[in-house]
C-alpha positions in Angstrom: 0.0 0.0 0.0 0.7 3.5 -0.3 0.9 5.0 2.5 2.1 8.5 1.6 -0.1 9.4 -1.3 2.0 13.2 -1.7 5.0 11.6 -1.4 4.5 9.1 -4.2 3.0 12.4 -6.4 6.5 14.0 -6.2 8.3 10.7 -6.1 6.7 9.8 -10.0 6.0 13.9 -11.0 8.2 16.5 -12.0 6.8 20.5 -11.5 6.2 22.1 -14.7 4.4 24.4 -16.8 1.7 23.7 -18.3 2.0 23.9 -22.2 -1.0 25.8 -23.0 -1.9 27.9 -19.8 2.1 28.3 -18.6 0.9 30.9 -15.9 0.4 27.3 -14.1 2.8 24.8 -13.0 1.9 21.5 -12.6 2.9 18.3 -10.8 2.8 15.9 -14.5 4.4 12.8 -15.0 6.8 12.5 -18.2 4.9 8.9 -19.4 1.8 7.5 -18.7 2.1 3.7 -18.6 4.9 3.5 -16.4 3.3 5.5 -13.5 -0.1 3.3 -14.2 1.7 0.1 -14.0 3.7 1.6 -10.9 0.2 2.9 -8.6 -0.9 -0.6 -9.3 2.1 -2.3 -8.2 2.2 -0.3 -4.7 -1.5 -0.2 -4.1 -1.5 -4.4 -5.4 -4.7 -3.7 -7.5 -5.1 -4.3 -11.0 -7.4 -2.7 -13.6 -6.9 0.7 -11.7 -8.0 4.1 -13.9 -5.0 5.6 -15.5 -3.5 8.2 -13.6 -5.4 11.4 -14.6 -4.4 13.5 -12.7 -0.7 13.1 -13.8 -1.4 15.1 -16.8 -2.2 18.3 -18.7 -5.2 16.7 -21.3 -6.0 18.5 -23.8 -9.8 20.0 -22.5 -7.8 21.0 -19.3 -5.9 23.5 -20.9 -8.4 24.7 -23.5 -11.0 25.4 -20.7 -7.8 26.9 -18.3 -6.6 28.7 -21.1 -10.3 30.5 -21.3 -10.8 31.1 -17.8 -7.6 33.2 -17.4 -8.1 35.0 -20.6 -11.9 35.7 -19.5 -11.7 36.1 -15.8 -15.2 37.2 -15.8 -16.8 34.0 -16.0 -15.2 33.4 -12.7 -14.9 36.1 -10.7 -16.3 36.5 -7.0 -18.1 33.3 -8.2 -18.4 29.7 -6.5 -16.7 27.5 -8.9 -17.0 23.3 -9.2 -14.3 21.9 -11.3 -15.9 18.6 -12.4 -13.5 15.3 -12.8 -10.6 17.6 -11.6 -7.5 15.2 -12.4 -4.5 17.6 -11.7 -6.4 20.6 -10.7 -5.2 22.6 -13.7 -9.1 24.1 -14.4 -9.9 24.9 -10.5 -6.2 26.6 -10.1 -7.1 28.5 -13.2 -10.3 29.9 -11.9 -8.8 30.4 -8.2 -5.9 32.9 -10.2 -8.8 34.4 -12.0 -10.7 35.7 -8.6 -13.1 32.7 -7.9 -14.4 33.6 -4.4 -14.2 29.8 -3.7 -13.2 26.7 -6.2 -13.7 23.4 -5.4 -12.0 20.3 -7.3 -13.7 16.9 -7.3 -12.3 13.9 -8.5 -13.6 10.0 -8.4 -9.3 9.2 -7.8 -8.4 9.7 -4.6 -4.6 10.3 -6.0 -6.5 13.3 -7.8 -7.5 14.7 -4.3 -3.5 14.6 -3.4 -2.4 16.1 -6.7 -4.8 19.4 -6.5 -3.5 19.9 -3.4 0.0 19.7 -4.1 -0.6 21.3 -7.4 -2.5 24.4 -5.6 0.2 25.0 -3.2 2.8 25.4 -6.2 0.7 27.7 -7.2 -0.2 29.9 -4.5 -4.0 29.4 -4.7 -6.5 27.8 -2.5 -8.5 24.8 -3.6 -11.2 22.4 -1.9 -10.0 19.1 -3.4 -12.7 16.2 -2.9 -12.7 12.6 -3.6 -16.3 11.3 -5.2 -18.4 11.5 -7.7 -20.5 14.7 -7.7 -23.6 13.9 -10.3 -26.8 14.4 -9.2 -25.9 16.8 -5.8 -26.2 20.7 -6.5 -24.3 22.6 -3.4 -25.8 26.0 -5.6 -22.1 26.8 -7.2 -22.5 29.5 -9.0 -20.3 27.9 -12.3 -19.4 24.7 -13.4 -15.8 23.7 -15.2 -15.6 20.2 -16.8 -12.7 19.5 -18.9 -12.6 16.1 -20.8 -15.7 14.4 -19.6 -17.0 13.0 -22.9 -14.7 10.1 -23.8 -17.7 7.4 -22.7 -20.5 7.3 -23.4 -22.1 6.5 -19.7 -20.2 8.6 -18.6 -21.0 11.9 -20.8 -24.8 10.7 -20.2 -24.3 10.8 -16.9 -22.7 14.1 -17.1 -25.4 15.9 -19.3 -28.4 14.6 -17.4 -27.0 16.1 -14.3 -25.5 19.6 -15.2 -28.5 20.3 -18.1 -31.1 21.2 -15.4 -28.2 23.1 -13.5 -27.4 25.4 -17.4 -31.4 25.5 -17.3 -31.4 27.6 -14.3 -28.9 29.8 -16.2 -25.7 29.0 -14.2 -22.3 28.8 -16.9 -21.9 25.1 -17.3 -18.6 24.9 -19.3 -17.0 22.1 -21.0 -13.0 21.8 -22.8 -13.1 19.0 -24.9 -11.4 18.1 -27.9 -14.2 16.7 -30.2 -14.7 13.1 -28.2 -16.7 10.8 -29.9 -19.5 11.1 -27.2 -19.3 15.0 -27.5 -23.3 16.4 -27.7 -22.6 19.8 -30.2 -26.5 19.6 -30.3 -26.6 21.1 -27.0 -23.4 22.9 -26.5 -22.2 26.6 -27.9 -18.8 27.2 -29.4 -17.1 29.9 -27.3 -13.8 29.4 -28.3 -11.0 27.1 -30.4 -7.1 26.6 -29.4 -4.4 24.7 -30.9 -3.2 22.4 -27.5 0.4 21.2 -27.2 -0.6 17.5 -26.0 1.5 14.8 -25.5 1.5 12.0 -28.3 1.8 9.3 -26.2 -1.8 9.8 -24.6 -3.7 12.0 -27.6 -1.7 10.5 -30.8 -0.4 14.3 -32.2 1.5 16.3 -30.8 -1.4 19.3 -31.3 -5.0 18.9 -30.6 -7.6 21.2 -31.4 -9.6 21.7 -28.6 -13.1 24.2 -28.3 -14.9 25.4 -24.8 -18.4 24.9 -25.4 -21.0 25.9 -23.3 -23.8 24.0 -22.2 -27.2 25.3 -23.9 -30.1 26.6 -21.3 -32.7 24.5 -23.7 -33.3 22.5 -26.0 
């Protein structure tokens, strides 16, 4: 077992900035298969989730690269970051004047990585372990950064946040075009070329759009 979660972040991490959104440094991993095979080897337990919150995925930094760039959308605001990972979309809105920000994450390692990966940055985040769908603690905006690569998943996703962009409150997604990606109900705000890494995306640049989730039909 693991028994000291932050220590094993550093241990398998290296601090750096973040390609798109380099105001942020981040606690990111330099390949993906050796960490996963690593947190199963220490915690004994195979068929874990790959380590997402070891890296900067390309939704991440298109919807962290908006936030900074249009601080309005978070300022003096109660801000969720939805399937947090690193923490790279709640540390964005924290820097751009969120009166609160709060990460969640199903991986507990996630929990540990915001953490670390707020301190770095001199910002305050609530990092939780659990699955947030169908609760409502009245935040004012949502952030939700690569969400819609299954397609339970994004269901899930859409039934729970559409009555939330109904009531007029900024649900807003990064994703790079997914498969499971529902453009019938989103809004374009914006489009970035993302520096990813080929290992985990398969180019080396991804475009990547912020949508917005409708109000209606």
């Amino acid at each position: 077992m693991i028994a000291d979660r932050a220590a094993f972040v550093r241990a398998h991490t290296r601090l750096m900035p973040v390609p798109h959104a380099p105001e942020i440094a981040l606690h990111l991993a330099d390949e993906a298969t050796a960490l996963w095979q690593k947190t199963e080897e220490e915690l004994g337990t195979i068929g874990l989730p790959p380590p997402f919150w070891a890296f900067a995925w390309a939704g991440g930094q298109a919807l962290a690269r908006y936030v900074l760039d249009n601080p309005g959308v978070v300022r003096g605001r109660r801000v969720l970051d939805v399937a947090t990972g690193s923490g790279l979309v709640a540390i964005a809105a924290a820097k751009a004047g969120a009166a609160e920000v709060t990460g969640v994450d199903i991986d507990a390692f996630a929990e540990v990585a915001v953490g670390l990966n707020a301190g770095a940055n001199g910002v305050t985040v609530t990092a939780r372990t659990g699955d947030p769908s169908g609760t409502d603690d009245g935040w004012d905006v949502i952030l939700a950064g690569d969400i819609c690569y299954q397609r339970d998943m994004t269901e899930a996703m859409m039934a729970w946040l559409g009555p939330i962009a109904a009531e007029g409150r900024p649900v807003l997604i990064g994703d790079p075009g997914r498969t499971y990606l529902p453009r019938e109900r989103l809004v374009k705000l914006a489009e970035y070329e993302v520096p990813v890494t080929r290992a985990l995306e398969d180019l080396e640049i991804k475009r990547t759009a912020v949508w917005r989730l409708r109000q209606g039909p």
